[in-house]
Short mmCIF file of C-alpha atoms in Angstrom, two decimals:
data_model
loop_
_atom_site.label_atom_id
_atom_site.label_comp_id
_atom_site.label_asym_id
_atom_site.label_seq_id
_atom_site.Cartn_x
_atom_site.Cartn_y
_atom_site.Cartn_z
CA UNK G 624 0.00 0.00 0.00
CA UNK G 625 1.26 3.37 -1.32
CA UNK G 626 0.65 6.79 0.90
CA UNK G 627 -1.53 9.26 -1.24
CA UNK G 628 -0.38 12.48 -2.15
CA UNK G 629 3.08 14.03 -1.72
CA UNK G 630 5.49 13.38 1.15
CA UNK G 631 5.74 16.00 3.95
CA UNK G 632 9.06 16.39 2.77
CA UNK G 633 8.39 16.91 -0.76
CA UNK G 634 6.27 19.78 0.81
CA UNK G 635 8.62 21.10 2.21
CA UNK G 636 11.02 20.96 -0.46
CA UNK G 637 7.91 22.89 -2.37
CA UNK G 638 7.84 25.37 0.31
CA UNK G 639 11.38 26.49 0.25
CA UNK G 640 11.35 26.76 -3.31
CA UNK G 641 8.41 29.17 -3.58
CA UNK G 642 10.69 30.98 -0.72
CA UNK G 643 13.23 31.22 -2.83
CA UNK G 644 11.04 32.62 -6.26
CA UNK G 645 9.81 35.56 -3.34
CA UNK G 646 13.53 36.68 -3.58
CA UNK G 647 13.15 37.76 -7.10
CA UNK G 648 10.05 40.33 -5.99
CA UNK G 649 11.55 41.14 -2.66
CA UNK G 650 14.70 42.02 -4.45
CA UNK G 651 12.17 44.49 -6.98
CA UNK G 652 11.27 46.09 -4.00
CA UNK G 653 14.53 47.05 -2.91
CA UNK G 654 15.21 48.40 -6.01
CA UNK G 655 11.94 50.18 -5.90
CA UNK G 656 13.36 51.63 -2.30
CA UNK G 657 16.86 52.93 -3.80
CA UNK G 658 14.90 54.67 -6.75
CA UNK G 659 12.72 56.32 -4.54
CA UNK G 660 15.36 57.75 -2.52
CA UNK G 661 17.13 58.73 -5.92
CA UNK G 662 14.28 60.64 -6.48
CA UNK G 663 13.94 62.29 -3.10
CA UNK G 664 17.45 64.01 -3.08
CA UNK G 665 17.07 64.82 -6.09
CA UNK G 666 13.30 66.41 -5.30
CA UNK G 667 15.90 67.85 -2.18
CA UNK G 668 18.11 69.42 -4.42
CA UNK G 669 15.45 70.83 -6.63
CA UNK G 670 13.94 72.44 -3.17
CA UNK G 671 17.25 73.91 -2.31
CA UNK G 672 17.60 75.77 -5.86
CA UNK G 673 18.32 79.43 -5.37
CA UNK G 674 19.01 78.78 -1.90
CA UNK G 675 22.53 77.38 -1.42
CA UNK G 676 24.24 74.21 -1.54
CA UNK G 677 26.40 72.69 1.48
CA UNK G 678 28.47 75.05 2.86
CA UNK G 679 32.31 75.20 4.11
CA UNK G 680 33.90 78.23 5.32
CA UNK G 681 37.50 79.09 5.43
CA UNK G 682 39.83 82.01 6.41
CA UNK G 683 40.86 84.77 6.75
CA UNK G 684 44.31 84.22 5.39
CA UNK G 685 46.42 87.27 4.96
CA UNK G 686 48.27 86.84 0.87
CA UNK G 687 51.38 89.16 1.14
CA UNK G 688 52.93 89.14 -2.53
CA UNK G 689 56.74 89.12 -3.19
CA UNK G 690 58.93 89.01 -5.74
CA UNK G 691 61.45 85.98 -6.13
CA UNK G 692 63.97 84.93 -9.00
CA UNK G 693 63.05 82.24 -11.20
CA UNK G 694 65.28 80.55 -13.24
CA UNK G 695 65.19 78.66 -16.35
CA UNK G 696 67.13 76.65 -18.77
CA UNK G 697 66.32 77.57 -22.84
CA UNK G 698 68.27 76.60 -25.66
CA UNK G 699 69.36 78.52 -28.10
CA UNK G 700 71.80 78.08 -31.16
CA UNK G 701 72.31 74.71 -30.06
CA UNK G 702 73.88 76.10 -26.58
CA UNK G 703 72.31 75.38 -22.93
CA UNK G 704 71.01 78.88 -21.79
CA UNK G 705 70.30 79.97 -18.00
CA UNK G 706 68.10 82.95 -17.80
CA UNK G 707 67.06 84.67 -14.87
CA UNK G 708 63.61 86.61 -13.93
CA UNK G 709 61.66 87.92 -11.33
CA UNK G 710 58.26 86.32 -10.69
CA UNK G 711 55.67 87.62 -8.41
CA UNK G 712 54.95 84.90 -5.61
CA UNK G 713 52.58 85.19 -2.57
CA UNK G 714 53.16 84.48 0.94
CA UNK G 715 50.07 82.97 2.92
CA UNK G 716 49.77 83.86 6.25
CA UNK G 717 47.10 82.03 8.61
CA UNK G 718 46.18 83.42 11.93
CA UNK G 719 48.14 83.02 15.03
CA UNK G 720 44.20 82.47 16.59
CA UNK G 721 41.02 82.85 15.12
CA UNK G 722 37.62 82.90 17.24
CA UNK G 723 34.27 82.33 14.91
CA UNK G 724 31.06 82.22 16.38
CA UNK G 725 28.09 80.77 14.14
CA UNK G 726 24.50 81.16 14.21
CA UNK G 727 22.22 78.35 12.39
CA UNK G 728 18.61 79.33 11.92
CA UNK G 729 16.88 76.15 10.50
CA UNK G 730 14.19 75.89 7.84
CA UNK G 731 11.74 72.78 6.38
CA UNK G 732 10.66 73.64 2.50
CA UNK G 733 8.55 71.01 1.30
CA UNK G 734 7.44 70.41 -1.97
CA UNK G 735 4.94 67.33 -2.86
CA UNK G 736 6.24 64.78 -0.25
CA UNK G 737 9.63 65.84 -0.51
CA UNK G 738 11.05 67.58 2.15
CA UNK G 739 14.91 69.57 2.58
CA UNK G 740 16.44 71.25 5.80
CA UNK G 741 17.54 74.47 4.10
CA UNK G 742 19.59 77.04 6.91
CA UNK G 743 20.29 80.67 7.51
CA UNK G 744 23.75 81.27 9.24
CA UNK G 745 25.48 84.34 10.69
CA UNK G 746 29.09 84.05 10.67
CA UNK G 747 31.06 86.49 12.91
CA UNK G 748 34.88 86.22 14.29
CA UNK G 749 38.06 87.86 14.92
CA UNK G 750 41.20 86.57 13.66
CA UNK G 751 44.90 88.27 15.13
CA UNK G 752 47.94 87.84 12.31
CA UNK G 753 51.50 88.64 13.31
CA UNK G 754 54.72 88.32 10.74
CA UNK G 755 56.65 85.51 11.41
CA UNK G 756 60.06 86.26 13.41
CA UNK G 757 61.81 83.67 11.86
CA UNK G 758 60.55 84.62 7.99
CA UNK G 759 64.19 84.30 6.64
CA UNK G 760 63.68 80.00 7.45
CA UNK G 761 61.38 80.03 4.45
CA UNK G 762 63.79 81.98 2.10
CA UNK G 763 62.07 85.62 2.33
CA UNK G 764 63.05 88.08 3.77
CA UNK G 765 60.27 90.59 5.19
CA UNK G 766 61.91 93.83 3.10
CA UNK G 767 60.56 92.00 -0.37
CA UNK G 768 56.91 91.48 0.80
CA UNK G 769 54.91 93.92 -0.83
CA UNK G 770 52.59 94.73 2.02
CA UNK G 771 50.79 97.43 0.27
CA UNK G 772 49.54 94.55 -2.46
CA UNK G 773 48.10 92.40 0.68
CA UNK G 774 44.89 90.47 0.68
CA UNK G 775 42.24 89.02 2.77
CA UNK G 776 41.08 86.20 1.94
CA UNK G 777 37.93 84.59 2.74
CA UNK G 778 36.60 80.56 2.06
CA UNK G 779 32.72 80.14 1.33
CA UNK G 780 31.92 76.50 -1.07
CA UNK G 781 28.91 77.85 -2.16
CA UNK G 782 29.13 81.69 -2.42
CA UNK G 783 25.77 82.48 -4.02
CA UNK G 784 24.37 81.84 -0.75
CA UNK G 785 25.81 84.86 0.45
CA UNK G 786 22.24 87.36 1.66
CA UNK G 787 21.11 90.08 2.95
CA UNK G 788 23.38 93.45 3.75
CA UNK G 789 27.48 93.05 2.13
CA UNK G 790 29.57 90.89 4.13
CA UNK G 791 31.57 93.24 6.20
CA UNK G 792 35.47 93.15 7.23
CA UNK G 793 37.80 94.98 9.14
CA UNK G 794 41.75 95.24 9.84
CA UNK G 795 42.33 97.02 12.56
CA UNK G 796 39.09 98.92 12.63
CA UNK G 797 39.42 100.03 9.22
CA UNK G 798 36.48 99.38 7.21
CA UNK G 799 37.56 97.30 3.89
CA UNK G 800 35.91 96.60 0.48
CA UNK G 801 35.22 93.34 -0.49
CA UNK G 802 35.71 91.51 -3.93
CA UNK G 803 34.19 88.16 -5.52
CA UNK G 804 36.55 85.20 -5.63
CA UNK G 805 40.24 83.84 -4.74
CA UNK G 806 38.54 81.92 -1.90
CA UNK G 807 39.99 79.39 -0.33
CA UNK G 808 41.68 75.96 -1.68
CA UNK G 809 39.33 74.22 0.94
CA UNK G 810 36.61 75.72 -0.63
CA UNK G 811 37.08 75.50 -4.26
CA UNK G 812 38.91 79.00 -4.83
CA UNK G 813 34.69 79.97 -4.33
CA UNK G 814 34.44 83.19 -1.44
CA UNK G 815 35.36 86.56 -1.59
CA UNK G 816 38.56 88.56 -0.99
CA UNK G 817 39.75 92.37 -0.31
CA UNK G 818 42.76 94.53 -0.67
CA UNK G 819 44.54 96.00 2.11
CA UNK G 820 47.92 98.14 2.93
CA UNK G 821 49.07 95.57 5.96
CA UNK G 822 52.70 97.64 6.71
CA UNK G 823 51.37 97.74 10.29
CA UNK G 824 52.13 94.07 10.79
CA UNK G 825 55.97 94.84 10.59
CA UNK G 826 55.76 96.20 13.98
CA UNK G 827 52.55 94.93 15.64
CA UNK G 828 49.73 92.03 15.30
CA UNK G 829 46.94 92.47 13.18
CA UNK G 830 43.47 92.58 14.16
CA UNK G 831 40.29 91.38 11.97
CA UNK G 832 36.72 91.56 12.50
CA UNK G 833 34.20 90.29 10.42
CA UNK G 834 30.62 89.39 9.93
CA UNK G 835 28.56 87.86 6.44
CA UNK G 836 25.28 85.97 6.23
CA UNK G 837 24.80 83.22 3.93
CA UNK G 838 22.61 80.01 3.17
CA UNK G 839 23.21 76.86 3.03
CA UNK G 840 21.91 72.79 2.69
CA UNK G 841 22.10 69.82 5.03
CA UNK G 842 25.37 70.92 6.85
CA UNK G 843 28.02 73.30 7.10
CA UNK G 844 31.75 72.75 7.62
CA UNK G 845 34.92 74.72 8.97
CA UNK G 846 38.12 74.19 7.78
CA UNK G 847 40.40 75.30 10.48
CA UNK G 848 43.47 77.22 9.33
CA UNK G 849 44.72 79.38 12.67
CA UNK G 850 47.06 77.94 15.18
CA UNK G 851 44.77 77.99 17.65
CA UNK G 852 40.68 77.70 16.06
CA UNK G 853 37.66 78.45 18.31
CA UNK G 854 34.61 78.13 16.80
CA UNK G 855 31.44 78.08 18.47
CA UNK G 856 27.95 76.86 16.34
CA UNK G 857 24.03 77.35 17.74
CA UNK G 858 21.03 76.32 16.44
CA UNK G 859 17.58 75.46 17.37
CA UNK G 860 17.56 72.59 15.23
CA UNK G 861 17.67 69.57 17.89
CA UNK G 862 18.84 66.49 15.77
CA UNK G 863 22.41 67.64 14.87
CA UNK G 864 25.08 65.05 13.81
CA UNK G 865 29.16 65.72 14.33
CA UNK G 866 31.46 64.58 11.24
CA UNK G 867 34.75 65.10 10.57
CA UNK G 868 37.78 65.02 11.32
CA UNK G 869 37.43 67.45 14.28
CA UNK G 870 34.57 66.76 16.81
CA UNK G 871 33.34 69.30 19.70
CA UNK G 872 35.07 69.56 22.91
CA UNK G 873 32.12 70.85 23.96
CA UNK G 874 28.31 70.02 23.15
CA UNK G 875 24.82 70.24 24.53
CA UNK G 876 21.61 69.19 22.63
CA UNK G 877 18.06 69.43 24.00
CA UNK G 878 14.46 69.78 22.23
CA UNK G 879 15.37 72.89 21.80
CA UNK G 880 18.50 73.10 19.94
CA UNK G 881 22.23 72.64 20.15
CA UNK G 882 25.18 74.59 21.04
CA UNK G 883 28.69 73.38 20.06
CA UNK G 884 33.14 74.51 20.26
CA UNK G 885 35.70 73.01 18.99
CA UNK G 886 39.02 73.75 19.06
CA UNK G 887 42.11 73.01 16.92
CA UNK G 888 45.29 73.68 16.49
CA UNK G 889 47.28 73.82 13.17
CA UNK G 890 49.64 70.81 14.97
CA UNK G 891 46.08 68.77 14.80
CA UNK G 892 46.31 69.79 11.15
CA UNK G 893 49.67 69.43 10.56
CA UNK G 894 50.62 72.33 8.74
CA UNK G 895 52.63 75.40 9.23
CA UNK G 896 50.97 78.96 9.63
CA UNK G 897 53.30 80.08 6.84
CA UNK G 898 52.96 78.82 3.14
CA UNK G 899 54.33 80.18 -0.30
CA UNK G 900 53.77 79.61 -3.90
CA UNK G 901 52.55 81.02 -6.84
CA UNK G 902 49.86 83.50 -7.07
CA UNK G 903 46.82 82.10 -6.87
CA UNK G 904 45.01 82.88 -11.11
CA UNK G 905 41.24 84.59 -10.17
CA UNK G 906 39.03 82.31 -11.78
CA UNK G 907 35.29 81.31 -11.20
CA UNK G 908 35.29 77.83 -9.49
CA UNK G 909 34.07 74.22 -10.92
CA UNK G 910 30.48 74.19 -8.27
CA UNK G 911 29.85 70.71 -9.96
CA UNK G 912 26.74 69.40 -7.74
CA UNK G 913 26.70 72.23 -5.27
CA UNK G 914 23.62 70.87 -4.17
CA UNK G 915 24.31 67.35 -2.83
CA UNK G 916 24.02 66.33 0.39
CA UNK G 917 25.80 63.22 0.59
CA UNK G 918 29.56 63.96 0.55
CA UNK G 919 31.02 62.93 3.24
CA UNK G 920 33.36 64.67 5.48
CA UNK G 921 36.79 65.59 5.16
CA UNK G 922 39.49 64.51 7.84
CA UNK G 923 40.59 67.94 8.35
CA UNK G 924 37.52 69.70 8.94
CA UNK G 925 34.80 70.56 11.56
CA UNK G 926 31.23 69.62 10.48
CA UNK G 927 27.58 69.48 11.89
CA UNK G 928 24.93 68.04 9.75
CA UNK G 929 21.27 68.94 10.13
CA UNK G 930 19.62 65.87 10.12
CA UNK G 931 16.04 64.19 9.97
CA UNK G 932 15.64 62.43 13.01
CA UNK G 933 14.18 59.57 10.63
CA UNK G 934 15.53 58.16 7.47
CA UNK G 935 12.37 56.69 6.11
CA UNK G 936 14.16 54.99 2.97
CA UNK G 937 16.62 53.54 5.67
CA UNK G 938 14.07 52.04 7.58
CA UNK G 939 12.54 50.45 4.42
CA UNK G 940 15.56 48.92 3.28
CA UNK G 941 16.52 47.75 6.34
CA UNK G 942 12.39 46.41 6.87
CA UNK G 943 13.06 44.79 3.11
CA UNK G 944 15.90 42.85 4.24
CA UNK G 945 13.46 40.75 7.06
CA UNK G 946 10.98 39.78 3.87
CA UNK G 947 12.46 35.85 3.86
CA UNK G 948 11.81 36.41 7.72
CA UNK G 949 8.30 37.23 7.60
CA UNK G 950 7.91 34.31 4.46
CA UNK G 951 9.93 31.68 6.10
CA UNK G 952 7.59 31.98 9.26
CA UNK G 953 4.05 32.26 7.61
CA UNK G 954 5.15 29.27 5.21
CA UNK G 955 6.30 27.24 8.13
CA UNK G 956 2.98 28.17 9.68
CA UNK G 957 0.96 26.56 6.53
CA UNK G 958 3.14 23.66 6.15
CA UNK G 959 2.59 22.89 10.41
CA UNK G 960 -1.20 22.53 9.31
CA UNK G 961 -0.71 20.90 6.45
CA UNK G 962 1.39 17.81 7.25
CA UNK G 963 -0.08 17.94 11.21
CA UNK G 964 -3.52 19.14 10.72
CA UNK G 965 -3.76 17.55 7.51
CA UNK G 966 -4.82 20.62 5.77
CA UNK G 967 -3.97 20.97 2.00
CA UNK G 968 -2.12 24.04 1.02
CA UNK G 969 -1.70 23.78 -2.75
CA UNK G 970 1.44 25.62 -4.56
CA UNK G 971 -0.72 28.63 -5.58
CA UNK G 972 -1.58 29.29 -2.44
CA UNK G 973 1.74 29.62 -0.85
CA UNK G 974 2.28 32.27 -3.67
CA UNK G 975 0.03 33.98 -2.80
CA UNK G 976 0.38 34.31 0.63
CA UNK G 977 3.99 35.13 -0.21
CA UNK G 978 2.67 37.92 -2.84
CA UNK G 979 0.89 39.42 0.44
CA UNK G 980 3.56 39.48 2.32
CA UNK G 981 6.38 40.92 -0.26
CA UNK G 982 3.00 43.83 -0.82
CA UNK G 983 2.95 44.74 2.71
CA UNK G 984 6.81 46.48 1.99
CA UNK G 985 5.57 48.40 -1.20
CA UNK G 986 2.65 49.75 1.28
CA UNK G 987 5.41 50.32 3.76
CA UNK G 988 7.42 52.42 1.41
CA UNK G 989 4.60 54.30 -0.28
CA UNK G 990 2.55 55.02 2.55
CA UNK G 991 5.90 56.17 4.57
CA UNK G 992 6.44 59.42 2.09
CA UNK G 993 2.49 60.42 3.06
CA UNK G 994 2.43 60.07 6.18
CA UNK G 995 5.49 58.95 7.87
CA UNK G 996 7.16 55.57 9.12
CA UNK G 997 5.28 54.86 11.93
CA UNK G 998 2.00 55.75 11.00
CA UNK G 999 2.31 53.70 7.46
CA UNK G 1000 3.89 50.74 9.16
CA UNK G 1001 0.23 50.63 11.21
CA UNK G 1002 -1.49 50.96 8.18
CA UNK G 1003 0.21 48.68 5.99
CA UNK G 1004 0.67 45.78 8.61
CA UNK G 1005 -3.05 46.26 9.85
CA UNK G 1006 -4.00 45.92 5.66
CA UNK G 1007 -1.98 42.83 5.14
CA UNK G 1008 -2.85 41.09 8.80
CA UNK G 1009 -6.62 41.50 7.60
CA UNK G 1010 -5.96 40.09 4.58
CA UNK G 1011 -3.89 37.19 5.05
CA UNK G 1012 -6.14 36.14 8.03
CA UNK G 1013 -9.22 36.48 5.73
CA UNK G 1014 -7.66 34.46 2.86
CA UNK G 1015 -5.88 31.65 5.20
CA UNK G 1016 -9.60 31.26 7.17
CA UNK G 1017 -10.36 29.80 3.65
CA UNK G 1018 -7.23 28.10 2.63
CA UNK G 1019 -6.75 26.33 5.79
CA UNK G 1020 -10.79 26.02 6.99
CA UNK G 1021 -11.27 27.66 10.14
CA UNK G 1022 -11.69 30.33 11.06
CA UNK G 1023 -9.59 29.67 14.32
CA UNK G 1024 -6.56 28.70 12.12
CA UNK G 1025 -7.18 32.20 10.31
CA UNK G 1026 -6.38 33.70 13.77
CA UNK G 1027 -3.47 32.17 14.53
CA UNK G 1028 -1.81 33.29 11.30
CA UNK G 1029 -3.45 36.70 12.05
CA UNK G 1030 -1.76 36.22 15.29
CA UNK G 1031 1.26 35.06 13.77
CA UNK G 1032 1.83 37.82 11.64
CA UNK G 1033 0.74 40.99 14.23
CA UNK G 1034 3.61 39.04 16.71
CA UNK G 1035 6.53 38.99 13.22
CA UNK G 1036 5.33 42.92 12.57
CA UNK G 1037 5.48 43.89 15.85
CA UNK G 1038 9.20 41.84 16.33
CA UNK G 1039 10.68 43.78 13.17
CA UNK G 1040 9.25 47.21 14.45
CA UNK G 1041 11.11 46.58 17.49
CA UNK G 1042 14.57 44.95 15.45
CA UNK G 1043 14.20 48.66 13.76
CA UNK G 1044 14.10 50.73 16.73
CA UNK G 1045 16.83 48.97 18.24
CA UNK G 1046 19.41 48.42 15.83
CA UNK G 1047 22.48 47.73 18.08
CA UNK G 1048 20.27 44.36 19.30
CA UNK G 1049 18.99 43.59 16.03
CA UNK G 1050 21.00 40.78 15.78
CA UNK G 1051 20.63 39.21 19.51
CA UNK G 1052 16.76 39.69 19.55
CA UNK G 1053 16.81 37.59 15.62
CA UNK G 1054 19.18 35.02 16.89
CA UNK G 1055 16.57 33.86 19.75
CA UNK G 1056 13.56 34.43 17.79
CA UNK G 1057 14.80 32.04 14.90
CA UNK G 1058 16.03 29.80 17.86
CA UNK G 1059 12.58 29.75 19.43
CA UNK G 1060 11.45 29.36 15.88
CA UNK G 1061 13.45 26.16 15.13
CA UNK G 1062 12.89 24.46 18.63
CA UNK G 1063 9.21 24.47 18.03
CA UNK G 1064 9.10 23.37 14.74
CA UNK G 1065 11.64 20.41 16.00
CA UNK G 1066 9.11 19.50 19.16
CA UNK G 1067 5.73 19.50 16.74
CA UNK G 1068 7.60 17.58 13.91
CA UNK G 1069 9.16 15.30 16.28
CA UNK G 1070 7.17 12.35 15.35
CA UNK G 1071 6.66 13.49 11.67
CA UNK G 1072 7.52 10.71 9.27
CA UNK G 1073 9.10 13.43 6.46
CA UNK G 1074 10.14 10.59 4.21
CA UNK G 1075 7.43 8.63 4.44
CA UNK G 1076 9.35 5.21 4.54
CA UNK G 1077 8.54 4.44 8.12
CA UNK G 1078 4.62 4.05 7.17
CA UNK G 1079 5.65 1.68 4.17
CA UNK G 1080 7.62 -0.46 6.27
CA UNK G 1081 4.81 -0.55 9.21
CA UNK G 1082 2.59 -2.04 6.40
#
C-alpha cells in the first residue's frame, strides 16, 4: 500500500522553493526603495535651488605678494642657456588664533512629499595675524613682501548663498571693500577677498573683525586654518550630527537646539601657519553638484549636519531585508497545518500568501512618504494582517486557524518594528527568535515521518 499524495518532505522541499522565487520580488522592491530615494534628493536638491548648496567656510588668510627669481634653462643656437627673472609669488599667512562664532537658523521647504532642511547662518569672528620672526627660514626676507599689495582672503563653497546686507570686514578697525573670488583651496577657490595696505604688521599684530550671512543645505563645515581655532555653532535645530575630522570639545543638545566649540590647532592639522607659492590665477570655481548632500566629510575639517531624526528609505531597506523572515515563518505556519492538521495548502496558495507578504513592503514604502514611518507601518501591517487572516480562514478552513496566522503575523510585525528601533540588538533579539522558531518546529515535527518510509515499512 502506497501513501496518497506528496510526502511532507516533498512539501517542504515545495515550500522552500516558492521561498526562494519571493527573492526575485523582494529584491524588486529594494530596487523600488533605492529609486525612490534617488528621487527624493534629487526632489531635495530641486527644493534647495536658489538657496545654497552645502556650505564650508574658510579664512581669513592674509596673501602678502613678493617678488622671487626664477630661473630657467632655454636653448638657443644649439647652446644650454640659464636665464634669470623675477616672478611675483605670494606668501600665505594664517592666523596666530582665530575665534568664529556661528548662528544656524533652520528651515523645512517642502514640496509634494519631498522635504529639505535648508539654513540661515550668521558668521562672525576675529582673527589676530603677526609676521613671522623667523621669515628668513622660508627663504624671504620681510623687506621684499609687498605689504601694500596684501589680501584678505575669505573661504565660502557655495558663495551664491551669500544674503542680505554686504559681508563686512575689518583690519584694525578700518572698514575694507570686499571683492568676488580667490577663496579658499578648501573651498574651491569659491568666497570673496579684499585689498589692504598691511605695513602695520611689521611692527605689531593684526586685528580682523568680520561678519557675512549666507545660506546653506544639510550641513556646514569649517576648515580650520589658525594655530589655535575656536569656533562656536548654535542652532535650534535639535537632531544635529558631528562629522569630521574634528569633533566638539564641547556640546549640549536638547528639544530645543544645540550649542557646540571646537578647538584646533594647526599641529592637529599638521601644517605650518606660513605657506608660499605662486599667485593664486582669479578664476570662477568648478560648483559641480553644489547641491548634494551626501559627501562625506573631510578629515581635516569641523562639520555638523542637520539631520532628519528619521531616514524613512533607511528604515525600508533595512524592513526589506526581514521579507524571507516574515515568508519563512508564515510558510512554516501553513506547512505545520498541512502535514499535522492535515490541511492541504496547494502551490498557488503559498504564492500567494507570499505575494501578500512581499506587498505589505511596497505599502510600507509608499505610505511612509504620506504620512510617515510609523504611521504607514500601522497601516500597511493592519492591511496585510486583515488580509492574510481572511484568505488563510479559507485556505486552511477555520476560522480559528485564520487567527493564529493573524496572530502570527501581528507578533513577526510587531518583532521587526522593534529589530528597527533597536538596531544595536537587532542581531541578539533575531538570533533567539529564529532559535525559538526552530525548537518548536523540532518539538511539533518530532514524530513526523518526512520521508514517508517508516509508514511503508509498518505495512
Amino acid at each position: 500500500m502506497t501513501t496518497e499524495g506528496p510526502t511532507p518532505g516533498r512539501k517542504l522541499a515545495m515550500a522552500i522553493l516558492i521561498a526562494m522565487l519571493l527573492a526575485i520580488p523582494l529584491f524588486a522592491v529594494y530596487l523600488l526603495v533605492y529609486d525612490r530615494q534617488e528621487q527624493s534628493n534629487t526632489a531635495r536638491a530641486s527644493i534647495a535651488e536658489g538657496w545654497g548648496g552645502p556650505q564650508t567656510i574658510a579664512g581669513p588668510v592674509l596673501v602678502l605678494p613678493y617678488q622671487a627669481e626664477a630661473t630657467e634653462t632655454v636653448n638657443e643656437g644649439g647652446r644650454q642657456v640659464v636665464r634669470t627673472s623675477l616672478v611675483w609669488r605670494e606668501l600665505t599667512l594664517a592666523p596666530q588664533a582665530a575665534d568664529l562664532r556661528t548662528e544656524l537658523t533652520p528651515e523645512r521647504r517642502r514640496r509634494s512629499i519631498y522635504e529639505a532642511v535648508l539654513f540661515e547662518a550668521v558668521a562672525t569672528g576675529t582673527a589676530r595675524f603677526a609676521l613671522p620672526t623667523d621669515l628668513a627660514r622660508f627663504g624671504i626676507t620681510a623687506d621684499k613682501l609687498a605689504y601694500d599689495r596684501a589680501e584678505l582672503r575669505f573661504g565660502l563653497k557655495d558663495a551664491r548663498g551669500l544674503f542680505g546686507r554686504p559681508p563686512e570686514v575689518s583690519a584694525d578697525g578700518r572698514r575694507l571693500i570686499l571683492q568676488p573670488g580667490k577663496g579658499s583651496p578648501a573651498t574651491g577657490n569659491s568666497g570673496f577677498f579684499t585689498w589692504l595696505d598691511a605695513g602695520s604688521i611689521r611692527t605689531q599684530p593684526m586685528t580682523v573683525g568680520f561678519r557675512y550671512a549666507f545660506r546653506g543645505n544639510g550641513w556646514l563645515a569649517l576648515a580650520p586654518q589658525a594655530g589655535d581655532t575656536r569656533w562656536h555653532v548654535t542652532s535650534k535645530w535639535p537632531h544635529p550630527s558631528f562629522q569630521g575630522g574634528f569633533l566638539p570639545t564641547t556640546q549640549r543638545i536638547s528639544d530645543d537646539g544645540f550649542a557646540a566649540t571646537w578647538r584646533v590647532g594647526n599641529l592637529a592639522l599638521g601644517r605650518s601657519l606660513v605657506s608660499s607659492g605662486d599667485v593664486v590665477p582669479d578664476t570662477r570655481p568648478e560648483t559641480g553638484d553644489r547641491y548634494a548632500t551626501a559627501l562625506p566629510a573631510g578629515d581635516y575639517e569641523a562639520r555638523v549636519d542637520l539631520i532628519s531624526p528619521v531616514d524613512l528609505y533607511s528604515q525600508v531597506n533595512r524592513s526589506v531585508k526581514y521579507g524571507f523572515l516574515f515568508i519563512g515563518f508564515t510558510f512554516m505556519a501553513f506547512l505545520m497545518f498541512d502535514v499535522i492538521a492535515g490541511v492541504r495548502v496547494a502551490t498557488v496558495e503559498y504564492l500567494l500568501v507570499g505575494a501578500g507578504l512581499v506587498l505589505f513592503f511596497v505599502m510600507l514604502l509608499a505610505f511612509a512618504e504620506v504620512i510617515g514611518f510609523a504611521a504607514a507601518y500601522i497601516v500597511a501591517a493592519a492591511a496585510i494582517i486583515g488580509l492574510l487572516a481572511a484568505y488563510s480562514a479559507a485556505v486552511l478552513r477555520s476560522w480559528r486557524r485564520g487567527g493564529y496566522i493573524a496572530a502570527l503575523l501581528a507578533a513577526l510585525y510587531g518583532v521587526l518594528y522593534v529589530l528597527l528601533s533597536l538596531e544595536a540588538y537587532s542581531l541578539l533579539i533575531g538570533s533567539l527568535l529564529l532559535f525559538a522558531a526552530l525548537a518548536g518546529v523540532m518539538y511539533l515535527t518530532r514524530n513526523l515521518d518526512w520521508s514517508g518510509l517508516r509508514s511503508q515499512s509498518a505495512t
